[in-house]
Amino acid sequence: METPQSPDHGPGAHAAPLTVPSPAAGSAQASADRPLAGRTALVTGGASGIGRACAQALAAAGAHVHVVDKAARAAGDLAETLGGTAWVVDLSVPEAVDTLPADADIVVNNAGLQHVAPVHEFPPDRFALIQRVMVEAPFRILRRTLPGMYQRGWGRVVNISSVHGLRASPYKSAYVTAKHALEGLSKVVALEAAEHGVTSNCVNPGYVRTPLVENQIADQARTHGISEAEVVGRIMLERSAIKRLIEPDEVAEAVLWLCGPRTGHITGTSLSMDGGWTAN
């Protein structure tokens, strides 16, 4: 649910590749253990948390990964390890988003941030920032990458949404609004892209063990005047039948599956990984 990249660390005003460019699609032969060989993937918020796990899983499956993040050192180190390309980008700056590569066969829109406050106290500039990073940036990225997918006749769009793309919680007006908007964007892309061999889906986890969630635990403790342990037990996992945080690798496995060879008929869906939250 809570995605790992926050636009609050480092300047990152313009995109800049830090490693070698990706190979052309089809330059490597796919195999059972490397089904994405020859494919190129772009993962936002790719330097930590869910994004990092997705980048690692896609690279292990053979894809060349564009790691997009504001954290230059972390993105560069990961890209070097994976043999991918790092792009240092502030996704809240439209001009920077529009310089990202357009050659991706796979797009994982993962980057996000959180702010917890009642609606009547929510800072308007913070609300707008969250929409730019979590709604406008995915739109701009897809606007750039979909034509190439259409031309090649294959593509996978996976939007890391949230249980909060399907349900609401108090004090999270901007985040819930952004995730609901991302759900809508994903479904529109699914309808438009189907005839071109491109699928678009959302993955909807509950609380994932990421730096963003750890920060949110402290924020909610202050907001509600309770301890951090109570936040996890009484608020975060109250509606979940499975009483543990989700690991980033579990989300990445779902993303990888949606990008695999046997999911071409799955599109326009929202894959819940919420421990039973939405079963209530």
PDB file of C-alpha atoms in Angstrom:
ATOM      1  CA  MET A   1       0.000   0.000   0.000  1.00  0.00           C
ATOM      2  CA  GLU A   2       2.524   2.567   1.094  1.00  0.00           C
ATOM      3  CA  THR A   3       5.158   3.057  -1.564  1.00  0.00           C
ATOM      4  CA  PRO A   4       8.745   3.859  -0.652  1.00  0.00           C
ATOM      5  CA  GLN A   5      10.019   6.867  -2.554  1.00  0.00           C
ATOM      6  CA  SER A   6       9.581  10.318  -1.086  1.00  0.00           C
ATOM      7  CA  PRO A   7      10.375  13.489  -3.037  1.00  0.00           C
ATOM      8  CA  ASP A   8      11.782  15.055   0.110  1.00  0.00           C
ATOM      9  CA  HIS A   9      15.403  13.973  -0.146  1.00  0.00           C
ATOM     10  CA  GLY A  10      17.858  15.463  -2.628  1.00  0.00           C
ATOM     11  CA  PRO A  11      17.277  17.982  -5.413  1.00  0.00           C
ATOM     12  CA  GLY A  12      16.938  15.716  -8.463  1.00  0.00           C
ATOM     13  CA  ALA A  13      15.407  18.441 -10.610  1.00  0.00           C
ATOM     14  CA  HIS A  14      16.362  16.849 -13.926  1.00  0.00           C
ATOM     15  CA  ALA A  15      16.622  13.289 -15.164  1.00  0.00           C
ATOM     16  CA  ALA A  16      20.139  12.034 -15.745  1.00  0.00           C
ATOM     17  CA  PRO A  17      21.174   8.476 -16.670  1.00  0.00           C
ATOM     18  CA  LEU A  18      23.993   7.212 -14.489  1.00  0.00           C
ATOM     19  CA  THR A  19      24.871   3.952 -16.253  1.00  0.00           C
ATOM     20  CA  VAL A  20      24.846   2.423 -19.704  1.00  0.00           C
ATOM     21  CA  PRO A  21      21.653   2.553 -21.796  1.00  0.00           C
ATOM     22  CA  SER A  22      19.435  -0.478 -22.166  1.00  0.00           C
ATOM     23  CA  PRO A  23      19.723  -2.994 -24.992  1.00  0.00           C
ATOM     24  CA  ALA A  24      17.170  -3.066 -27.772  1.00  0.00           C
ATOM     25  CA  ALA A  25      14.125  -5.231 -27.177  1.00  0.00           C
ATOM     26  CA  GLY A  26      14.608  -8.748 -28.459  1.00  0.00           C
ATOM     27  CA  SER A  27      18.402  -8.572 -28.335  1.00  0.00           C
ATOM     28  CA  ALA A  28      18.465 -11.367 -25.776  1.00  0.00           C
ATOM     29  CA  GLN A  29      16.579 -14.641 -25.982  1.00  0.00           C
ATOM     30  CA  ALA A  30      13.896 -15.267 -23.389  1.00  0.00           C
ATOM     31  CA  SER A  31      13.970 -18.549 -21.487  1.00  0.00           C
ATOM     32  CA  ALA A  32      11.971 -20.200 -18.746  1.00  0.00           C
ATOM     33  CA  ASP A  33      14.177 -18.732 -16.015  1.00  0.00           C
ATOM     34  CA  ARG A  34      14.631 -15.374 -17.783  1.00  0.00           C
ATOM     35  CA  PRO A  35      11.229 -14.713 -19.396  1.00  0.00           C
ATOM     36  CA  LEU A  36      11.870 -10.969 -19.682  1.00  0.00           C
ATOM     37  CA  ALA A  37      15.210 -11.207 -21.477  1.00  0.00           C
ATOM     38  CA  GLY A  38      15.415  -8.456 -24.073  1.00  0.00           C
ATOM     39  CA  ARG A  39      12.723  -6.397 -22.352  1.00  0.00           C
ATOM     40  CA  THR A  40      13.232  -2.994 -20.757  1.00  0.00           C
ATOM     41  CA  ALA A  41      11.513  -2.014 -17.504  1.00  0.00           C
ATOM     42  CA  LEU A  42      11.120   1.389 -15.841  1.00  0.00           C
ATOM     43  CA  VAL A  43      10.484   1.429 -12.087  1.00  0.00           C
ATOM     44  CA  THR A  44       9.772   4.663 -10.228  1.00  0.00           C
ATOM     45  CA  GLY A  45      10.783   4.963  -6.606  1.00  0.00           C
ATOM     46  CA  GLY A  46      13.115   2.148  -7.530  1.00  0.00           C
ATOM     47  CA  ALA A  47      15.916   2.711  -5.034  1.00  0.00           C
ATOM     48  CA  SER A  48      14.209   1.372  -1.913  1.00  0.00           C
ATOM     49  CA  GLY A  49      11.286  -0.585  -0.533  1.00  0.00           C
ATOM     50  CA  ILE A  50       8.768  -1.984  -3.007  1.00  0.00           C
ATOM     51  CA  GLY A  51      10.447  -0.326  -5.972  1.00  0.00           C
ATOM     52  CA  ARG A  52      13.810  -1.835  -5.158  1.00  0.00           C
ATOM     53  CA  ALA A  53      12.292  -5.299  -4.777  1.00  0.00           C
ATOM     54  CA  CYS A  54      10.494  -4.889  -8.130  1.00  0.00           C
ATOM     55  CA  ALA A  55      13.680  -3.750  -9.872  1.00  0.00           C
ATOM     56  CA  GLN A  56      15.557  -6.746  -8.505  1.00  0.00           C
ATOM     57  CA  ALA A  57      12.832  -9.212  -9.507  1.00  0.00           C
ATOM     58  CA  LEU A  58      12.499  -7.822 -13.036  1.00  0.00           C
ATOM     59  CA  ALA A  59      16.268  -7.790 -13.530  1.00  0.00           C
ATOM     60  CA  ALA A  60      16.537 -11.388 -12.303  1.00  0.00           C
ATOM     61  CA  ALA A  61      13.930 -12.296 -14.936  1.00  0.00           C
ATOM     62  CA  GLY A  62      16.158 -10.798 -17.633  1.00  0.00           C
ATOM     63  CA  ALA A  63      14.887  -7.228 -18.039  1.00  0.00           C
ATOM     64  CA  HIS A  64      17.141  -4.204 -18.290  1.00  0.00           C
ATOM     65  CA  VAL A  65      15.825  -1.918 -15.556  1.00  0.00           C
ATOM     66  CA  HIS A  66      15.669   1.874 -15.484  1.00  0.00           C
ATOM     67  CA  VAL A  67      15.821   2.685 -11.764  1.00  0.00           C
ATOM     68  CA  VAL A  68      14.088   6.044 -11.268  1.00  0.00           C
ATOM     69  CA  ASP A  69      14.508   7.814  -7.930  1.00  0.00           C
ATOM     70  CA  LYS A  70      15.638  11.042  -6.296  1.00  0.00           C
ATOM     71  CA  ALA A  71      18.162   9.206  -4.153  1.00  0.00           C
ATOM     72  CA  ALA A  72      21.109   9.374  -6.544  1.00  0.00           C
ATOM     73  CA  ARG A  73      23.578   7.173  -4.687  1.00  0.00           C
ATOM     74  CA  ALA A  74      21.050   4.445  -3.854  1.00  0.00           C
ATOM     75  CA  ALA A  75      19.669   4.424  -7.394  1.00  0.00           C
ATOM     76  CA  GLY A  76      23.140   4.360  -8.912  1.00  0.00           C
ATOM     77  CA  ASP A  77      24.365   1.571  -6.661  1.00  0.00           C
ATOM     78  CA  LEU A  78      21.318  -0.571  -7.386  1.00  0.00           C
ATOM     79  CA  ALA A  79      21.476   0.029 -11.139  1.00  0.00           C
ATOM     80  CA  GLU A  80      25.156  -0.908 -11.159  1.00  0.00           C
ATOM     81  CA  THR A  81      24.407  -4.106  -9.268  1.00  0.00           C
ATOM     82  CA  LEU A  82      21.588  -5.017 -11.643  1.00  0.00           C
ATOM     83  CA  GLY A  83      23.346  -3.911 -14.820  1.00  0.00           C
ATOM     84  CA  GLY A  84      20.633  -1.322 -15.344  1.00  0.00           C
ATOM     85  CA  THR A  85      20.362   2.439 -15.697  1.00  0.00           C
ATOM     86  CA  ALA A  86      19.764   4.945 -12.914  1.00  0.00           C
ATOM     87  CA  TRP A  87      17.765   8.121 -13.505  1.00  0.00           C
ATOM     88  CA  VAL A  88      17.842  10.845 -10.853  1.00  0.00           C
ATOM     89  CA  VAL A  89      14.444  12.522 -11.111  1.00  0.00           C
ATOM     90  CA  ASP A  90      12.111  14.610  -8.990  1.00  0.00           C
ATOM     91  CA  LEU A  91       8.747  13.271 -10.115  1.00  0.00           C
ATOM     92  CA  SER A  92       7.004  16.390  -8.851  1.00  0.00           C
ATOM     93  CA  VAL A  93       8.679  18.371 -11.669  1.00  0.00           C
ATOM     94  CA  PRO A  94       6.802  17.694 -14.939  1.00  0.00           C
ATOM     95  CA  GLU A  95       9.698  18.822 -17.116  1.00  0.00           C
ATOM     96  CA  ALA A  96      11.966  16.281 -15.409  1.00  0.00           C
ATOM     97  CA  VAL A  97       9.445  13.463 -15.821  1.00  0.00           C
ATOM     98  CA  ASP A  98       9.245  14.231 -19.528  1.00  0.00           C
ATOM     99  CA  THR A  99      12.964  13.517 -19.945  1.00  0.00           C
ATOM    100  CA  LEU A 100      12.667   9.893 -18.809  1.00  0.00           C
ATOM    101  CA  PRO A 101      13.285   7.225 -21.477  1.00  0.00           C
ATOM    102  CA  ALA A 102      10.341   6.251 -23.655  1.00  0.00           C
ATOM    103  CA  ASP A 103      11.622   2.783 -24.615  1.00  0.00           C
ATOM    104  CA  ALA A 104      10.204   0.805 -21.695  1.00  0.00           C
ATOM    105  CA  ASP A 105       8.280  -2.387 -22.405  1.00  0.00           C
ATOM    106  CA  ILE A 106       7.307  -2.558 -18.720  1.00  0.00           C
ATOM    107  CA  VAL A 107       6.361   0.387 -16.509  1.00  0.00           C
ATOM    108  CA  VAL A 108       5.988   0.021 -12.756  1.00  0.00           C
ATOM    109  CA  ASN A 109       4.489   3.203 -11.313  1.00  0.00           C
ATOM    110  CA  ASN A 110       5.493   2.823  -7.699  1.00  0.00           C
ATOM    111  CA  ALA A 111       6.800   6.115  -6.292  1.00  0.00           C
ATOM    112  CA  GLY A 112       4.737   7.783  -3.612  1.00  0.00           C
ATOM    113  CA  LEU A 113       4.675   9.734  -0.394  1.00  0.00           C
ATOM    114  CA  GLN A 114       2.324  10.227   2.516  1.00  0.00           C
ATOM    115  CA  HIS A 115       1.063  13.040   4.703  1.00  0.00           C
ATOM    116  CA  VAL A 116      -1.311  12.457   7.603  1.00  0.00           C
ATOM    117  CA  ALA A 117      -3.692  15.233   8.689  1.00  0.00           C
ATOM    118  CA  PRO A 118      -7.435  15.952   8.903  1.00  0.00           C
ATOM    119  CA  VAL A 119      -8.901  17.464   5.748  1.00  0.00           C
ATOM    120  CA  HIS A 120      -9.521  20.837   7.400  1.00  0.00           C
ATOM    121  CA  GLU A 121      -5.853  21.024   8.423  1.00  0.00           C
ATOM    122  CA  PHE A 122      -4.307  19.444   5.319  1.00  0.00           C
ATOM    123  CA  PRO A 123      -1.771  21.774   3.630  1.00  0.00           C
ATOM    124  CA  PRO A 124      -2.982  22.475   0.072  1.00  0.00           C
ATOM    125  CA  ASP A 125       0.569  22.541  -1.291  1.00  0.00           C
ATOM    126  CA  ARG A 126       1.202  19.088   0.179  1.00  0.00           C
ATOM    127  CA  PHE A 127      -2.031  17.790  -1.333  1.00  0.00           C
ATOM    128  CA  ALA A 128      -0.993  19.115  -4.752  1.00  0.00           C
ATOM    129  CA  LEU A 129       2.507  17.651  -4.435  1.00  0.00           C
ATOM    130  CA  ILE A 130       1.136  14.179  -3.733  1.00  0.00           C
ATOM    131  CA  GLN A 131      -1.102  14.366  -6.808  1.00  0.00           C
ATOM    132  CA  ARG A 132       1.814  15.432  -9.015  1.00  0.00           C
ATOM    133  CA  VAL A 133       4.025  12.569  -7.872  1.00  0.00           C
ATOM    134  CA  MET A 134       1.403   9.832  -7.668  1.00  0.00           C
ATOM    135  CA  VAL A 135      -1.031  10.730 -10.475  1.00  0.00           C
ATOM    136  CA  GLU A 136       0.440  13.228 -12.943  1.00  0.00           C
ATOM    137  CA  ALA A 137       3.862  11.561 -13.104  1.00  0.00           C
ATOM    138  CA  PRO A 138       2.412   8.111 -13.946  1.00  0.00           C
ATOM    139  CA  PHE A 139       0.226   9.744 -16.607  1.00  0.00           C
ATOM    140  CA  ARG A 140       3.211  11.527 -18.147  1.00  0.00           C
ATOM    141  CA  ILE A 141       5.335   8.376 -18.074  1.00  0.00           C
ATOM    142  CA  LEU A 142       2.633   6.327 -19.778  1.00  0.00           C
ATOM    143  CA  ARG A 143       1.999   9.074 -22.316  1.00  0.00           C
ATOM    144  CA  ARG A 144       5.674   8.706 -23.317  1.00  0.00           C
ATOM    145  CA  THR A 145       6.014   4.932 -23.167  1.00  0.00           C
ATOM    146  CA  LEU A 146       2.726   3.603 -24.550  1.00  0.00           C
ATOM    147  CA  PRO A 147       3.422   4.532 -28.213  1.00  0.00           C
ATOM    148  CA  GLY A 148       6.544   2.355 -28.214  1.00  0.00           C
ATOM    149  CA  MET A 149       4.673  -0.523 -26.578  1.00  0.00           C
ATOM    150  CA  TYR A 150       1.950  -0.194 -29.197  1.00  0.00           C
ATOM    151  CA  GLN A 151       4.510  -0.221 -31.986  1.00  0.00           C
ATOM    152  CA  ARG A 152       6.176  -3.358 -30.608  1.00  0.00           C
ATOM    153  CA  GLY A 153       2.835  -5.050 -29.914  1.00  0.00           C
ATOM    154  CA  TRP A 154       3.643  -5.887 -26.304  1.00  0.00           C
ATOM    155  CA  GLY A 155       3.733  -4.068 -22.983  1.00  0.00           C
ATOM    156  CA  ARG A 156       2.996  -4.344 -19.292  1.00  0.00           C
ATOM    157  CA  VAL A 157       1.862  -1.520 -17.025  1.00  0.00           C
ATOM    158  CA  VAL A 158       1.751  -2.301 -13.309  1.00  0.00           C
ATOM    159  CA  ASN A 159       0.618   0.445 -10.970  1.00  0.00           C
ATOM    160  CA  ILE A 160       1.465  -0.037  -7.314  1.00  0.00           C
ATOM    161  CA  SER A 161      -1.803   1.092  -5.849  1.00  0.00           C
ATOM    162  CA  SER A 162      -2.963   0.218  -2.362  1.00  0.00           C
ATOM    163  CA  VAL A 163      -5.822  -1.064  -0.332  1.00  0.00           C
ATOM    164  CA  HIS A 164      -6.419   2.687  -0.114  1.00  0.00           C
ATOM    165  CA  GLY A 165      -7.116   2.655  -3.837  1.00  0.00           C
ATOM    166  CA  LEU A 166     -10.192   0.586  -2.912  1.00  0.00           C
ATOM    167  CA  ARG A 167     -10.999   1.817   0.592  1.00  0.00           C
ATOM    168  CA  ALA A 168     -10.584   5.060   2.518  1.00  0.00           C
ATOM    169  CA  SER A 169      -9.076   5.854   5.907  1.00  0.00           C
ATOM    170  CA  PRO A 170      -9.247   9.050   7.940  1.00  0.00           C
ATOM    171  CA  TYR A 171      -6.440  11.636   7.780  1.00  0.00           C
ATOM    172  CA  LYS A 172      -5.144  10.460   4.379  1.00  0.00           C
ATOM    173  CA  SER A 173      -7.161  12.565   1.950  1.00  0.00           C
ATOM    174  CA  ALA A 174      -4.328  13.206  -0.499  1.00  0.00           C
ATOM    175  CA  TYR A 175      -3.013   9.631  -0.537  1.00  0.00           C
ATOM    176  CA  VAL A 176      -6.472   8.057  -0.871  1.00  0.00           C
ATOM    177  CA  THR A 177      -7.403  10.531  -3.608  1.00  0.00           C
ATOM    178  CA  ALA A 178      -4.181   9.794  -5.521  1.00  0.00           C
ATOM    179  CA  LYS A 179      -4.548   6.024  -5.281  1.00  0.00           C
ATOM    180  CA  HIS A 180      -8.177   6.151  -6.431  1.00  0.00           C
ATOM    181  CA  ALA A 181      -7.071   8.296  -9.373  1.00  0.00           C
ATOM    182  CA  LEU A 182      -4.301   5.828 -10.219  1.00  0.00           C
ATOM    183  CA  GLU A 183      -6.887   3.040 -10.274  1.00  0.00           C
ATOM    184  CA  GLY A 184      -8.921   5.004 -12.799  1.00  0.00           C
ATOM    185  CA  LEU A 185      -5.903   5.764 -14.974  1.00  0.00           C
ATOM    186  CA  SER A 186      -4.937   2.092 -14.947  1.00  0.00           C
ATOM    187  CA  LYS A 187      -8.371   0.997 -16.137  1.00  0.00           C
ATOM    188  CA  VAL A 188      -8.492   3.589 -18.926  1.00  0.00           C
ATOM    189  CA  VAL A 189      -5.080   2.417 -20.161  1.00  0.00           C
ATOM    190  CA  ALA A 190      -6.294  -1.196 -20.013  1.00  0.00           C
ATOM    191  CA  LEU A 191      -9.201  -0.375 -22.316  1.00  0.00           C
ATOM    192  CA  GLU A 192      -7.188   1.701 -24.761  1.00  0.00           C
ATOM    193  CA  ALA A 193      -4.158  -0.583 -24.885  1.00  0.00           C
ATOM    194  CA  ALA A 194      -5.802  -4.001 -25.168  1.00  0.00           C
ATOM    195  CA  GLU A 195      -5.794  -4.083 -28.964  1.00  0.00           C
ATOM    196  CA  HIS A 196      -2.044  -3.390 -28.953  1.00  0.00           C
ATOM    197  CA  GLY A 197      -1.024  -6.323 -26.758  1.00  0.00           C
ATOM    198  CA  VAL A 198      -0.518  -4.114 -23.683  1.00  0.00           C
ATOM    199  CA  THR A 199      -2.021  -4.852 -20.271  1.00  0.00           C
ATOM    200  CA  SER A 200      -2.518  -2.478 -17.356  1.00  0.00           C
ATOM    201  CA  ASN A 201      -3.194  -3.587 -13.798  1.00  0.00           C
ATOM    202  CA  CYS A 202      -2.937  -2.413 -10.211  1.00  0.00           C
ATOM    203  CA  VAL A 203      -1.428  -4.260  -7.270  1.00  0.00           C
ATOM    204  CA  ASN A 204      -3.128  -3.333  -4.010  1.00  0.00           C
ATOM    205  CA  PRO A 205      -1.124  -4.260  -0.925  1.00  0.00           C
ATOM    206  CA  GLY A 206      -1.973  -3.458   2.641  1.00  0.00           C
ATOM    207  CA  TYR A 207       0.783  -2.141   4.865  1.00  0.00           C
ATOM    208  CA  VAL A 208       4.220  -3.077   3.507  1.00  0.00           C
ATOM    209  CA  ARG A 209       7.415  -3.017   5.534  1.00  0.00           C
ATOM    210  CA  THR A 210       8.982   0.073   3.887  1.00  0.00           C
ATOM    211  CA  PRO A 211      10.623   3.281   5.144  1.00  0.00           C
ATOM    212  CA  LEU A 212       7.428   5.158   4.277  1.00  0.00           C
ATOM    213  CA  VAL A 213       5.335   2.941   6.545  1.00  0.00           C
ATOM    214  CA  GLU A 214       7.844   3.208   9.352  1.00  0.00           C
ATOM    215  CA  ASN A 215       7.632   6.988   9.114  1.00  0.00           C
ATOM    216  CA  GLN A 216       3.857   6.828   8.985  1.00  0.00           C
ATOM    217  CA  ILE A 217       3.716   4.823  12.198  1.00  0.00           C
ATOM    218  CA  ALA A 218       5.358   7.730  13.995  1.00  0.00           C
ATOM    219  CA  ASP A 219       3.046  10.261  12.291  1.00  0.00           C
ATOM    220  CA  GLN A 220      -0.090   8.353  13.259  1.00  0.00           C
ATOM    221  CA  ALA A 221       1.135   7.940  16.823  1.00  0.00           C
ATOM    222  CA  ARG A 222       1.390  11.725  17.084  1.00  0.00           C
ATOM    223  CA  THR A 223      -1.954  12.300  15.362  1.00  0.00           C
ATOM    224  CA  HIS A 224      -3.889   9.865  17.543  1.00  0.00           C
ATOM    225  CA  GLY A 225      -1.887  10.358  20.736  1.00  0.00           C
ATOM    226  CA  ILE A 226      -1.056   6.662  21.105  1.00  0.00           C
ATOM    227  CA  SER A 227       2.093   4.556  21.053  1.00  0.00           C
ATOM    228  CA  GLU A 228       3.703   3.276  17.855  1.00  0.00           C
ATOM    229  CA  ALA A 229       2.938  -0.321  18.872  1.00  0.00           C
ATOM    230  CA  GLU A 230      -0.722   0.604  19.207  1.00  0.00           C
ATOM    231  CA  VAL A 231      -0.658   2.200  15.750  1.00  0.00           C
ATOM    232  CA  VAL A 232       0.458  -1.092  14.191  1.00  0.00           C
ATOM    233  CA  GLY A 233      -1.918  -3.299  16.165  1.00  0.00           C
ATOM    234  CA  ARG A 234      -4.999  -1.106  16.547  1.00  0.00           C
ATOM    235  CA  ILE A 235      -4.926   0.957  13.329  1.00  0.00           C
ATOM    236  CA  MET A 236      -2.748  -0.535  10.620  1.00  0.00           C
ATOM    237  CA  LEU A 237      -3.623  -4.210  11.053  1.00  0.00           C
ATOM    238  CA  GLU A 238      -7.020  -3.857  12.682  1.00  0.00           C
ATOM    239  CA  ARG A 239      -8.937  -4.652   9.476  1.00  0.00           C
ATOM    240  CA  SER A 240      -6.468  -7.264   8.219  1.00  0.00           C
ATOM    241  CA  ALA A 241      -7.116 -10.927   8.943  1.00  0.00           C
ATOM    242  CA  ILE A 242      -3.392 -11.651   8.561  1.00  0.00           C
ATOM    243  CA  LYS A 243      -1.659  -9.827  11.375  1.00  0.00           C
ATOM    244  CA  ARG A 244       1.724  -9.009   9.897  1.00  0.00           C
ATOM    245  CA  LEU A 245       3.206  -6.421   7.579  1.00  0.00           C
ATOM    246  CA  ILE A 246       3.721  -7.462   3.959  1.00  0.00           C
ATOM    247  CA  GLU A 247       7.311  -7.805   2.764  1.00  0.00           C
ATOM    248  CA  PRO A 248       8.401  -5.856  -0.356  1.00  0.00           C
ATOM    249  CA  ASP A 249       9.510  -9.094  -2.044  1.00  0.00           C
ATOM    250  CA  GLU A 250       5.949 -10.412  -1.857  1.00  0.00           C
ATOM    251  CA  VAL A 251       4.671  -7.409  -3.793  1.00  0.00           C
ATOM    252  CA  ALA A 252       7.497  -7.754  -6.309  1.00  0.00           C
ATOM    253  CA  GLU A 253       6.548 -11.375  -6.995  1.00  0.00           C
ATOM    254  CA  ALA A 254       3.014 -10.276  -7.861  1.00  0.00           C
ATOM    255  CA  VAL A 255       4.383  -7.581 -10.179  1.00  0.00           C
ATOM    256  CA  LEU A 256       6.668 -10.074 -11.882  1.00  0.00           C
ATOM    257  CA  TRP A 257       3.782 -12.496 -12.377  1.00  0.00           C
ATOM    258  CA  LEU A 258       1.688  -9.792 -14.077  1.00  0.00           C
ATOM    259  CA  CYS A 259       4.620  -9.140 -16.429  1.00  0.00           C
ATOM    260  CA  GLY A 260       5.076 -12.803 -17.240  1.00  0.00           C
ATOM    261  CA  PRO A 261       4.116 -14.895 -20.263  1.00  0.00           C
ATOM    262  CA  ARG A 262       0.834 -16.319 -18.934  1.00  0.00           C
ATOM    263  CA  THR A 263      -1.007 -13.142 -17.899  1.00  0.00           C
ATOM    264  CA  GLY A 264      -1.762 -11.560 -21.259  1.00  0.00           C
ATOM    265  CA  HIS A 265      -5.507 -11.815 -20.649  1.00  0.00           C
ATOM    266  CA  ILE A 266      -5.355 -10.128 -17.227  1.00  0.00           C
ATOM    267  CA  THR A 267      -5.949  -6.401 -17.617  1.00  0.00           C
ATOM    268  CA  GLY A 268      -7.946  -3.666 -15.940  1.00  0.00           C
ATOM    269  CA  THR A 269      -7.789  -5.484 -12.621  1.00  0.00           C
ATOM    270  CA  SER A 270      -6.817  -4.619  -9.066  1.00  0.00           C
ATOM    271  CA  LEU A 271      -4.932  -7.449  -7.360  1.00  0.00           C
ATOM    272  CA  SER A 272      -5.559  -7.198  -3.634  1.00  0.00           C
ATOM    273  CA  MET A 273      -2.727  -8.213  -1.306  1.00  0.00           C
ATOM    274  CA  ASP A 274      -4.361  -6.861   1.823  1.00  0.00           C
ATOM    275  CA  GLY A 275      -4.449  -9.837   4.169  1.00  0.00           C
ATOM    276  CA  GLY A 276      -8.234  -9.930   4.000  1.00  0.00           C
ATOM    277  CA  TRP A 277      -8.790  -6.201   4.653  1.00  0.00           C
ATOM    278  CA  THR A 278     -11.315  -5.777   1.811  1.00  0.00           C
ATOM    279  CA  ALA A 279     -13.090  -9.018   2.726  1.00  0.00           C
ATOM    280  CA  ASN A 280     -14.645  -7.173   5.660  1.00  0.00           C
TER     281      ASN A 280
END
